[in-house]
CSV table of C-alpha atoms in Angstrom, one decimal:
chain,number,residue,atom,x,y,z
D,30,UNK,CA,-131.5,-100.7,-97.4
D,31,UNK,CA,-128.4,-100.8,-99.6
D,32,UNK,CA,-128.0,-97.0,-99.3
D,33,UNK,CA,-128.2,-97.2,-95.6
D,34,UNK,CA,-125.5,-99.9,-95.5
D,35,UNK,CA,-123.2,-97.7,-97.7
D,36,UNK,CA,-123.8,-94.7,-95.4
D,37,UNK,CA,-122.9,-96.8,-92.3
D,38,UNK,CA,-119.7,-98.1,-94.0
D,39,UNK,CA,-118.7,-94.6,-95.2
D,40,UNK,CA,-119.3,-93.2,-91.7
D,41,UNK,CA,-117.1,-95.9,-90.2
D,42,UNK,CA,-114.3,-95.4,-92.8
D,43,UNK,CA,-114.5,-91.6,-92.3
D,44,UNK,CA,-114.0,-92.1,-88.5
D,45,UNK,CA,-111.0,-94.4,-89.1
D,46,UNK,CA,-109.5,-92.0,-91.6
D,47,UNK,CA,-109.7,-89.1,-89.0
D,48,UNK,CA,-108.0,-91.3,-86.5
D,49,UNK,CA,-105.2,-92.1,-88.9
D,50,UNK,CA,-104.7,-88.5,-89.8
D,51,UNK,CA,-104.8,-87.4,-86.1
D,52,UNK,CA,-102.2,-90.1,-85.4
D,53,UNK,CA,-99.9,-88.8,-88.1
D,54,UNK,CA,-100.1,-85.2,-86.8
D,55,UNK,CA,-99.4,-86.4,-83.2
D,56,UNK,CA,-96.3,-88.3,-84.5
D,57,UNK,CA,-95.0,-85.1,-86.1
D,58,UNK,CA,-95.4,-83.2,-82.9
D,59,UNK,CA,-93.5,-85.8,-80.9
D,60,UNK,CA,-90.6,-85.8,-83.4
D,61,UNK,CA,-90.5,-82.0,-83.4
D,62,UNK,CA,-90.3,-81.9,-79.6
D,63,UNK,CA,-87.6,-84.5,-79.6
D,64,UNK,CA,-85.6,-82.4,-82.0
D,65,UNK,CA,-86.0,-79.3,-79.8
D,66,UNK,CA,-84.6,-81.3,-76.8
D,67,UNK,CA,-81.6,-82.5,-78.7
D,68,UNK,CA,-80.9,-79.0,-80.1
D,69,UNK,CA,-81.1,-77.5,-76.6
D,70,UNK,CA,-78.9,-80.2,-75.1
D,71,UNK,CA,-76.2,-79.8,-77.7
D,72,UNK,CA,-75.9,-76.0,-77.0
D,73,UNK,CA,-75.2,-76.5,-73.3
D,74,UNK,CA,-71.6,-76.3,-71.9
D,75,UNK,CA,-70.0,-79.3,-70.1
D,76,UNK,CA,-66.7,-77.5,-69.2
D,77,UNK,CA,-67.7,-74.8,-66.7
D,78,UNK,CA,-65.0,-73.0,-64.6
D,79,UNK,CA,-65.7,-71.5,-61.1
D,80,UNK,CA,-63.5,-68.5,-62.1
D,81,UNK,CA,-61.5,-67.3,-65.0
D,82,UNK,CA,-58.8,-65.4,-63.1
D,83,UNK,CA,-56.1,-66.3,-60.6
D,84,UNK,CA,-54.0,-63.8,-58.6
D,85,UNK,CA,-50.9,-65.3,-57.0
D,86,UNK,CA,-48.2,-63.9,-54.7
D,87,UNK,CA,-44.6,-64.4,-56.0
D,88,UNK,CA,-43.4,-67.7,-54.4
D,89,UNK,CA,-46.8,-69.4,-54.5
D,90,UNK,CA,-47.4,-72.5,-56.7
D,91,UNK,CA,-50.0,-72.1,-59.4
D,92,UNK,CA,-52.0,-75.2,-60.2
D,93,UNK,CA,-52.5,-76.3,-63.8
D,94,UNK,CA,-54.9,-79.1,-62.9
D,95,UNK,CA,-58.4,-78.7,-64.3
D,96,UNK,CA,-59.9,-80.3,-61.1
D,97,UNK,CA,-58.9,-77.2,-59.1
D,98,UNK,CA,-60.9,-74.8,-61.4
D,99,UNK,CA,-64.0,-76.8,-62.3
D,100,UNK,CA,-67.5,-75.7,-61.2
D,101,UNK,CA,-68.7,-79.2,-60.3
D,102,UNK,CA,-72.3,-78.1,-59.9
D,103,UNK,CA,-72.5,-76.7,-63.4
D,104,UNK,CA,-70.2,-78.9,-65.4
D,105,UNK,CA,-71.1,-82.2,-67.0
D,106,UNK,CA,-69.5,-85.6,-66.1
D,107,UNK,CA,-66.8,-84.2,-63.8
D,108,UNK,CA,-64.7,-87.4,-63.7
D,109,UNK,CA,-64.6,-87.7,-67.5
D,110,UNK,CA,-63.8,-84.0,-67.9
D,111,UNK,CA,-60.9,-84.3,-65.5
D,112,UNK,CA,-59.6,-87.3,-67.3
D,113,UNK,CA,-60.0,-86.0,-70.9
D,114,UNK,CA,-59.3,-82.3,-70.6
D,115,UNK,CA,-56.0,-81.1,-72.2
D,116,UNK,CA,-54.0,-78.3,-70.6
D,117,UNK,CA,-51.6,-75.8,-72.2
D,118,UNK,CA,-50.0,-72.8,-70.5
D,119,UNK,CA,-47.2,-70.3,-70.9
D,120,UNK,CA,-46.0,-70.2,-67.3
D,121,UNK,CA,-42.3,-69.3,-66.9
D,122,UNK,CA,-40.7,-70.7,-63.7
D,123,UNK,CA,-37.9,-69.2,-61.5
D,124,UNK,CA,-34.4,-70.6,-61.8
D,125,UNK,CA,-32.1,-70.0,-58.9
D,126,UNK,CA,-28.4,-70.0,-59.5
D,127,UNK,CA,-26.2,-71.1,-56.5
D,128,UNK,CA,-22.7,-69.8,-56.3
D,129,UNK,CA,-19.8,-70.4,-54.0
D,130,UNK,CA,-17.9,-67.8,-52.0
D,131,UNK,CA,-15.7,-67.0,-55.1
D,132,UNK,CA,-18.7,-66.3,-57.3
D,133,UNK,CA,-18.5,-69.5,-59.3
D,134,UNK,CA,-21.8,-71.2,-60.3
D,135,UNK,CA,-22.2,-74.4,-58.3
D,136,UNK,CA,-25.7,-75.4,-59.5
D,137,UNK,CA,-29.0,-74.2,-60.9
D,138,UNK,CA,-32.4,-75.3,-59.7
D,139,UNK,CA,-35.8,-74.6,-61.2
D,140,UNK,CA,-38.4,-73.7,-58.6
D,141,UNK,CA,-42.1,-74.8,-58.7
D,142,UNK,CA,-43.4,-71.3,-58.6
D,143,UNK,CA,-43.7,-68.9,-61.7
D,144,UNK,CA,-41.9,-65.6,-62.3
D,145,UNK,CA,-43.7,-62.3,-61.7
D,146,UNK,CA,-45.8,-61.6,-64.8
D,147,UNK,CA,-49.1,-62.3,-66.6
D,148,UNK,CA,-49.9,-65.8,-68.0
D,149,UNK,CA,-52.7,-67.8,-69.5
D,150,UNK,CA,-53.7,-71.4,-68.8
D,151,UNK,CA,-55.9,-73.0,-71.6
D,152,UNK,CA,-58.1,-76.0,-71.0
D,153,UNK,CA,-59.6,-78.0,-73.9
D,154,UNK,CA,-62.4,-80.6,-73.5
D,155,UNK,CA,-63.8,-82.0,-76.8
D,156,UNK,CA,-64.6,-78.9,-78.7
D,157,UNK,CA,-64.9,-76.6,-75.7
D,158,UNK,CA,-62.2,-74.2,-74.6
D,159,UNK,CA,-61.8,-72.3,-71.4
D,160,UNK,CA,-59.0,-70.0,-70.2
D,161,UNK,CA,-57.6,-68.9,-66.8
D,162,UNK,CA,-55.8,-65.6,-66.6
D,163,UNK,CA,-52.9,-65.8,-64.1
D,164,UNK,CA,-51.3,-62.7,-62.5
D,165,UNK,CA,-48.2,-63.1,-60.4
D,166,UNK,CA,-47.1,-60.2,-58.3
D,167,UNK,CA,-44.5,-59.6,-55.5
D,168,UNK,CA,-46.0,-57.5,-52.7
D,169,UNK,CA,-44.2,-59.2,-49.8
D,170,UNK,CA,-41.4,-57.4,-48.0
D,171,UNK,CA,-38.1,-59.3,-47.3
D,172,UNK,CA,-37.8,-61.1,-44.0
D,173,UNK,CA,-34.9,-59.9,-41.9
D,174,UNK,CA,-32.9,-62.1,-39.6
D,175,UNK,CA,-30.6,-60.2,-37.3
D,176,UNK,CA,-29.4,-60.4,-33.7
D,177,UNK,CA,-31.3,-58.4,-31.1
D,178,UNK,CA,-28.0,-56.8,-30.0
D,179,UNK,CA,-24.3,-56.8,-30.9
D,180,UNK,CA,-21.1,-55.8,-29.1
D,181,UNK,CA,-18.7,-53.4,-30.9
D,182,UNK,CA,-15.4,-52.2,-29.6
D,183,UNK,CA,-15.1,-48.5,-28.8
D,184,UNK,CA,-13.7,-46.3,-31.6
D,185,UNK,CA,-14.8,-48.7,-34.3
D,186,UNK,CA,-15.4,-47.0,-37.7
D,187,UNK,CA,-18.9,-48.3,-38.5
D,188,UNK,CA,-18.6,-47.1,-42.1
D,189,UNK,CA,-16.3,-50.0,-42.7
D,190,UNK,CA,-18.0,-52.5,-40.4
D,191,UNK,CA,-19.2,-55.7,-42.2
D,192,UNK,CA,-22.9,-55.6,-41.4
D,193,UNK,CA,-23.7,-57.7,-44.5
D,194,UNK,CA,-22.1,-60.7,-42.8
D,195,UNK,CA,-24.1,-60.2,-39.6
D,196,UNK,CA,-27.5,-59.7,-41.2
D,197,UNK,CA,-29.6,-62.0,-43.4
D,198,UNK,CA,-32.5,-61.2,-45.7
D,199,UNK,CA,-34.8,-63.8,-47.1
D,200,UNK,CA,-36.9,-62.9,-50.1
D,201,UNK,CA,-38.1,-64.6,-53.3
D,202,UNK,CA,-36.9,-61.6,-55.3
D,203,UNK,CA,-33.4,-60.2,-55.5
D,204,UNK,CA,-32.6,-57.6,-52.8
D,205,UNK,CA,-30.6,-54.4,-52.9
D,206,UNK,CA,-27.8,-53.4,-50.5
D,207,UNK,CA,-28.4,-52.9,-46.8
D,208,UNK,CA,-29.0,-49.3,-45.6
D,209,UNK,CA,-27.6,-49.0,-42.1
D,210,UNK,CA,-28.6,-45.9,-40.0
D,211,UNK,CA,-25.8,-45.3,-37.5
D,212,UNK,CA,-26.8,-41.7,-36.7
D,213,UNK,CA,-27.8,-42.6,-33.1
D,214,UNK,CA,-24.7,-44.6,-32.3
D,215,UNK,CA,-21.8,-42.9,-30.6
D,216,UNK,CA,-18.9,-45.3,-31.0
D,217,UNK,CA,-16.7,-43.0,-29.0
D,218,UNK,CA,-18.7,-43.3,-25.7
D,219,UNK,CA,-19.4,-46.6,-23.8
D,220,UNK,CA,-23.1,-47.3,-23.8
D,221,UNK,CA,-26.1,-48.9,-25.6
D,222,UNK,CA,-27.6,-47.3,-28.7
D,223,UNK,CA,-30.3,-48.0,-31.3
D,224,UNK,CA,-29.3,-48.9,-34.9
D,225,UNK,CA,-31.8,-49.4,-37.7
D,226,UNK,CA,-31.2,-51.6,-40.7
D,227,UNK,CA,-33.3,-51.5,-43.9
D,228,UNK,CA,-33.4,-53.6,-47.1
D,229,UNK,CA,-35.5,-53.4,-50.2
D,230,UNK,CA,-36.2,-55.9,-53.0
D,231,UNK,CA,-36.3,-55.2,-56.7
D,232,UNK,CA,-40.1,-54.6,-56.6
D,233,UNK,CA,-39.6,-51.9,-53.9
D,234,UNK,CA,-41.0,-54.0,-51.0
D,235,UNK,CA,-39.1,-52.6,-48.0
D,236,UNK,CA,-38.4,-54.1,-44.5
D,237,UNK,CA,-36.7,-52.6,-41.5
D,238,UNK,CA,-35.4,-53.9,-38.1
D,239,UNK,CA,-34.0,-52.2,-35.0
D,240,UNK,CA,-31.2,-53.7,-32.9
D,241,UNK,CA,-29.1,-52.6,-30.0
D,242,UNK,CA,-25.4,-51.7,-30.3
D,243,UNK,CA,-23.3,-52.1,-27.2
D,244,UNK,CA,-20.2,-50.0,-27.4
D,245,UNK,CA,-17.7,-51.8,-25.1
D,246,UNK,CA,-14.1,-51.3,-24.0
D,247,UNK,CA,-11.4,-52.9,-26.1
D,248,UNK,CA,-9.6,-55.9,-24.4
D,249,UNK,CA,-6.0,-55.4,-23.4
D,250,UNK,CA,-3.6,-56.6,-26.1
D,251,UNK,CA,0.1,-57.6,-26.1
D,252,UNK,CA,2.7,-56.6,-28.5
D,253,UNK,CA,1.8,-57.9,-32.0
D,254,UNK,CA,-1.9,-58.2,-31.1
D,255,UNK,CA,-4.9,-56.0,-32.0
D,256,UNK,CA,-8.5,-55.8,-30.6
D,257,UNK,CA,-11.2,-56.8,-33.1
D,258,UNK,CA,-14.9,-57.2,-33.4
D,259,UNK,CA,-15.5,-60.6,-35.1
D,260,UNK,CA,-18.7,-62.0,-36.6
D,261,UNK,CA,-19.2,-65.7,-35.7
D,262,UNK,CA,-22.0,-68.3,-36.0
D,263,UNK,CA,-23.1,-70.0,-32.8
D,264,UNK,CA,-24.2,-73.7,-32.4
D,265,UNK,CA,-27.8,-72.7,-33.4
D,266,UNK,CA,-26.7,-71.1,-36.7
D,267,UNK,CA,-27.3,-67.6,-35.4
D,268,UNK,CA,-24.8,-64.8,-36.2
D,269,UNK,CA,-23.4,-62.7,-33.4
D,270,UNK,CA,-20.4,-60.5,-32.7
D,271,UNK,CA,-17.5,-61.4,-30.4
D,272,UNK,CA,-15.1,-58.8,-29.0
D,273,UNK,CA,-11.7,-60.5,-29.0
D,274,UNK,CA,-8.0,-60.0,-29.8
D,275,UNK,CA,-5.9,-61.5,-32.5
D,276,UNK,CA,-2.3,-61.5,-33.7
D,277,UNK,CA,-1.9,-58.9,-36.4
D,278,UNK,CA,-1.1,-61.6,-38.9
D,279,UNK,CA,-4.3,-63.4,-38.3
D,280,UNK,CA,-6.7,-60.5,-38.8
D,281,UNK,CA,-9.1,-61.2,-41.7
D,282,UNK,CA,-10.7,-58.7,-44.0
D,283,UNK,CA,-14.1,-59.3,-42.2
D,284,UNK,CA,-12.8,-58.3,-38.8
D,285,UNK,CA,-13.5,-54.8,-37.5
D,286,UNK,CA,-10.2,-53.5,-36.1
D,287,UNK,CA,-10.8,-50.8,-33.4
D,288,UNK,CA,-8.9,-47.5,-33.4
D,289,UNK,CA,-7.3,-46.0,-30.3
D,290,UNK,CA,-8.7,-42.6,-31.0
D,291,UNK,CA,-12.2,-41.1,-31.6
D,292,UNK,CA,-13.8,-41.5,-35.0
D,293,UNK,CA,-16.9,-39.9,-36.6
D,294,UNK,CA,-20.1,-41.6,-37.7
D,295,UNK,CA,-21.4,-40.8,-41.1
D,296,UNK,CA,-25.1,-41.4,-40.3
D,297,UNK,CA,-26.2,-43.9,-43.0
D,298,UNK,CA,-23.9,-46.4,-44.6
D,299,UNK,CA,-24.4,-49.1,-47.2
D,300,UNK,CA,-23.4,-52.7,-46.8
D,301,UNK,CA,-23.4,-55.4,-49.5
D,302,UNK,CA,-26.3,-57.9,-49.4
D,303,UNK,CA,-24.7,-60.4,-51.8
D,304,UNK,CA,-23.5,-62.6,-49.0
D,305,UNK,CA,-26.5,-62.2,-46.8
D,306,UNK,CA,-29.5,-62.6,-49.1
D,307,UNK,CA,-31.2,-66.0,-49.5
D,308,UNK,CA,-34.2,-67.5,-51.3
D,309,UNK,CA,-36.8,-69.2,-49.1
D,310,UNK,CA,-36.3,-72.9,-48.5
D,311,UNK,CA,-32.8,-72.8,-50.0
D,312,UNK,CA,-29.5,-73.2,-48.2
D,313,UNK,CA,-28.0,-69.7,-47.5
D,314,UNK,CA,-24.6,-71.2,-47.1
D,315,UNK,CA,-22.3,-72.3,-44.2
D,316,UNK,CA,-20.1,-70.1,-42.1
D,317,UNK,CA,-16.5,-70.2,-43.0
D,318,UNK,CA,-13.6,-69.9,-40.5
D,319,UNK,CA,-12.1,-66.5,-40.5
D,320,UNK,CA,-8.4,-65.7,-40.1
D,321,UNK,CA,-5.3,-67.6,-41.1
D,322,UNK,CA,-4.6,-71.1,-39.7
D,323,UNK,CA,-0.9,-70.9,-40.4
D,324,UNK,CA,1.3,-69.8,-37.6
D,325,UNK,CA,4.5,-67.8,-37.4
D,326,UNK,CA,6.9,-67.6,-34.5
D,327,UNK,CA,7.4,-64.5,-32.5
D,328,UNK,CA,10.8,-63.3,-33.3
D,329,UNK,CA,11.3,-61.8,-29.9
D,330,UNK,CA,10.6,-65.2,-28.4
D,331,UNK,CA,12.2,-67.6,-30.9
D,332,UNK,CA,15.4,-65.9,-32.0
D,333,UNK,CA,16.5,-64.0,-28.9
D,334,UNK,CA,15.5,-66.5,-26.2
D,335,UNK,CA,18.3,-68.3,-24.4
D,336,UNK,CA,18.4,-71.4,-22.3
D,337,UNK,CA,17.9,-69.4,-19.1
D,338,UNK,CA,15.2,-67.1,-20.4
D,339,UNK,CA,11.6,-67.6,-19.3
D,340,UNK,CA,9.4,-68.7,-22.2
D,341,UNK,CA,6.5,-66.4,-22.9
D,342,UNK,CA,3.5,-68.1,-24.5
D,343,UNK,CA,2.1,-66.6,-27.7
D,344,UNK,CA,-1.4,-68.2,-28.2
D,345,UNK,CA,-1.9,-67.3,-31.8
D,346,UNK,CA,-2.8,-70.7,-33.4
D,347,UNK,CA,-6.5,-71.4,-33.4
D,348,UNK,CA,-7.8,-74.8,-32.3
D,349,UNK,CA,-10.9,-75.7,-34.4
D,350,UNK,CA,-13.4,-78.5,-34.8
D,351,UNK,CA,-16.2,-79.1,-37.3
D,352,UNK,CA,-19.7,-79.2,-35.9
D,353,UNK,CA,-22.4,-80.8,-38.1
D,354,UNK,CA,-25.9,-79.4,-37.9
D,355,UNK,CA,-28.7,-81.6,-39.1
D,356,UNK,CA,-31.4,-80.3,-41.3
D,357,UNK,CA,-34.4,-78.8,-39.6
D,358,UNK,CA,-37.7,-80.1,-41.0
D,359,UNK,CA,-41.4,-79.8,-40.3
D,360,UNK,CA,-44.5,-81.8,-41.4
D,361,UNK,CA,-47.1,-79.8,-43.3
D,362,UNK,CA,-50.5,-81.3,-43.5
D,363,UNK,CA,-52.6,-80.8,-46.6
D,364,UNK,CA,-56.3,-81.3,-46.3
D,365,UNK,CA,-58.2,-83.4,-48.8
D,366,UNK,CA,-59.6,-81.6,-51.8
D,367,UNK,CA,-63.3,-82.5,-52.2
D,368,UNK,CA,-66.3,-81.5,-54.3
D,369,UNK,CA,-70.1,-82.0,-53.8
D,370,UNK,CA,-71.9,-84.1,-56.4
D,371,UNK,CA,-75.7,-84.3,-56.8
D,372,UNK,CA,-77.4,-87.4,-58.3
D,373,UNK,CA,-81.0,-88.7,-58.8
D,374,UNK,CA,-82.4,-91.6,-56.8
D,375,UNK,CA,-85.4,-93.5,-58.3
D,376,UNK,CA,-87.9,-94.5,-55.6
D,377,UNK,CA,-90.4,-96.0,-58.0
D,378,UNK,CA,-90.0,-96.8,-61.7
D,379,UNK,CA,-92.2,-95.2,-64.4
D,380,UNK,CA,-95.0,-97.4,-65.7
D,381,UNK,CA,-98.0,-97.4,-68.1
D,382,UNK,CA,-101.5,-98.3,-66.8
D,383,UNK,CA,-104.2,-99.7,-69.3
D,384,UNK,CA,-107.4,-97.7,-69.6
D,385,UNK,CA,-110.7,-99.7,-70.4
D,386,UNK,CA,-114.0,-98.5,-71.9
D,387,UNK,CA,-117.4,-100.4,-72.4
D,388,UNK,CA,-118.0,-100.7,-76.1
D,389,UNK,CA,-120.6,-102.4,-78.3
D,390,UNK,CA,-118.9,-105.3,-80.2
D,391,UNK,CA,-120.2,-107.7,-82.8
D,392,UNK,CA,-120.0,-111.3,-81.5
D,393,UNK,CA,-119.4,-112.8,-84.9
D,394,UNK,CA,-117.1,-110.5,-86.8
D,395,UNK,CA,-115.7,-108.6,-83.8
D,396,UNK,CA,-116.5,-105.1,-85.2
D,397,UNK,CA,-116.2,-102.5,-82.5
D,398,UNK,CA,-118.9,-99.9,-82.7
D,399,UNK,CA,-117.6,-97.7,-79.9
D,400,UNK,CA,-119.6,-96.6,-76.9
D,401,UNK,CA,-122.8,-94.7,-76.1
D,402,UNK,CA,-126.2,-94.7,-77.7
D,403,UNK,CA,-124.9,-94.1,-81.2
D,404,UNK,CA,-122.8,-97.3,-80.9
D,405,UNK,CA,-125.9,-99.3,-80.0
D,406,UNK,CA,-127.8,-97.9,-83.1
D,407,UNK,CA,-124.9,-98.7,-85.4
D,408,UNK,CA,-124.7,-102.2,-83.9
D,409,UNK,CA,-128.4,-102.7,-84.5
D,410,UNK,CA,-128.1,-101.6,-88.1
D,411,UNK,CA,-125.2,-104.0,-88.5
D,412,UNK,CA,-127.2,-106.8,-87.0
D,413,UNK,CA,-130.1,-106.0,-89.3
D,414,UNK,CA,-127.8,-106.2,-92.4
D,415,UNK,CA,-125.7,-109.2,-91.4
D,416,UNK,CA,-127.8,-111.1,-89.0
D,417,UNK,CA,-125.0,-111.0,-86.5
D,418,UNK,CA,-125.6,-110.5,-82.8
D,419,UNK,CA,-123.7,-108.0,-80.6
D,420,UNK,CA,-123.0,-107.4,-76.9
D,421,UNK,CA,-121.4,-104.8,-74.5
D,422,UNK,CA,-117.8,-105.6,-73.3
D,423,UNK,CA,-114.7,-103.9,-71.9
D,424,UNK,CA,-112.2,-102.8,-74.6
D,425,UNK,CA,-108.7,-101.2,-73.9
D,426,UNK,CA,-109.0,-97.7,-75.1
D,427,UNK,CA,-105.5,-96.5,-74.3
D,428,UNK,CA,-102.9,-96.2,-71.5
D,429,UNK,CA,-102.2,-93.8,-68.7
D,430,UNK,CA,-98.5,-93.0,-68.1
D,431,UNK,CA,-97.2,-92.7,-64.6
D,432,UNK,CA,-93.8,-90.9,-64.3
D,433,UNK,CA,-91.0,-92.3,-62.1
D,434,UNK,CA,-91.0,-91.1,-58.5
D,435,UNK,CA,-87.5,-89.7,-57.7
D,436,UNK,CA,-85.5,-87.5,-55.3
D,437,UNK,CA,-82.1,-85.7,-55.3
D,438,UNK,CA,-79.2,-86.7,-53.0
D,439,UNK,CA,-75.8,-85.1,-52.6
D,440,UNK,CA,-72.5,-86.9,-51.8
D,441,UNK,CA,-68.9,-85.7,-51.2
D,442,UNK,CA,-66.3,-86.9,-53.7
D,443,UNK,CA,-62.6,-86.8,-52.9
D,444,UNK,CA,-60.6,-85.2,-55.7
D,445,UNK,CA,-57.2,-85.3,-54.0
D,446,UNK,CA,-56.7,-87.3,-50.7
D,447,UNK,CA,-55.2,-85.6,-47.7
D,448,UNK,CA,-51.5,-86.1,-47.2
D,449,UNK,CA,-48.6,-85.0,-45.0
D,450,UNK,CA,-45.5,-83.4,-46.6
D,451,UNK,CA,-42.1,-83.1,-44.9
D,452,UNK,CA,-40.6,-79.6,-45.6
D,453,UNK,CA,-37.0,-78.7,-45.0
D,454,UNK,CA,-37.0,-75.4,-43.0
D,455,UNK,CA,-33.2,-75.2,-42.9
D,456,UNK,CA,-30.6,-77.3,-44.7
D,457,UNK,CA,-28.0,-79.3,-42.9
D,458,UNK,CA,-24.6,-77.7,-42.8
D,459,UNK,CA,-21.1,-78.0,-41.2
D,460,UNK,CA,-19.6,-75.2,-39.1
D,461,UNK,CA,-16.0,-74.7,-38.2
D,462,UNK,CA,-15.9,-73.6,-34.5
D,463,UNK,CA,-12.8,-72.2,-32.7
D,464,UNK,CA,-12.5,-74.0,-29.3
D,465,UNK,CA,-9.3,-72.4,-28.1
D,466,UNK,CA,-5.8,-71.3,-29.0
D,467,UNK,CA,-2.3,-72.8,-28.7
D,468,UNK,CA,1.2,-71.6,-28.5
D,469,UNK,CA,4.0,-72.7,-30.9
D,470,UNK,CA,5.4,-74.7,-27.9
D,471,UNK,CA,2.2,-76.8,-27.7
D,472,UNK,CA,0.7,-75.1,-24.7
D,473,UNK,CA,-3.1,-74.4,-25.1
D,474,UNK,CA,-5.8,-72.2,-23.6
């Protein structure tokens, strides 16, 4: 009986020992899996860019904001990344020097677009680093502003005509001199002809435009006057030519003085672009009055006139006024910058459900003999040894884990709100306009 009791106790202890050992092994496996998860997570990237290269046209802004380059679907906490990411770049921006008509530097302004070249934008978030390669090129041809047609007096030498004052080229890069093709223009014969103007910037982007040239008769002039073709600016800021006559003393260097005899065309001539080139969105300058505002008396009228002589008017003094032109603006709308963000919604929380089994348990000492026929035999042996009674009852044998029930949803996050920007298309300027002429005696026309 004593041997049987020892066998029962050893059997019970052996069973408990196996459970303890199995429990230790299971614990090692759980810890090992947890370590694998941590290792795998630590090797994933949080800072993921949608692209590592940007190609920009000269004159375009290049963003240095990490929010414009992030791949929101592959990165980590986007809001935190945008807040904590540090940026460093080697972008070199354009500086425009503004000069007056005498070539003196008036001001310098730095633009918000980089020079032509290759650059790098570096982003650093925690210990992660990502780079954007930026390539800026100029492939855009200059924009030519020119009248559709111009009037030129017959017998005008086009090789000396000031086309540079009449034409305007707008380009982000510096431009070369104008090429004027006058081969199809016969300045000796009244009529309308085709003229082609061409300009090229420093990166060999070329633009051309055709305009009509009307060869017209020279106006009749009096003694001391000459017929000229003058370039003026109208009330809308557009350049045009005016066929007129001036006193010889009032002719400016920009006036084209017509000859009285035929001249020859040279085909293609050059004209300076220095006064007719402008950077986009900057003021290209205001028109300046041409000619000399000082007057001189006509010796034939002032010195030799007598009391009985009839006065002959000499309208050689310009009457001018200043016309102010307000700036021309437009409103540019910028749409909101958004991104899509996916998040998990929990429909039902995770929980553990207890699992019960029917075991044979001693009523006195509470010893659990397990389940099945072997448990009843063991309980009988125990009762025979101790005199204790036993019964069948439900005992919790473990738990069943139920995972949370979830689903994925997507929402739109606004990175930059929409806004309207007022852009100056043309700067305000003052223009001196000739409204008439007056004689030394005070008479006007």
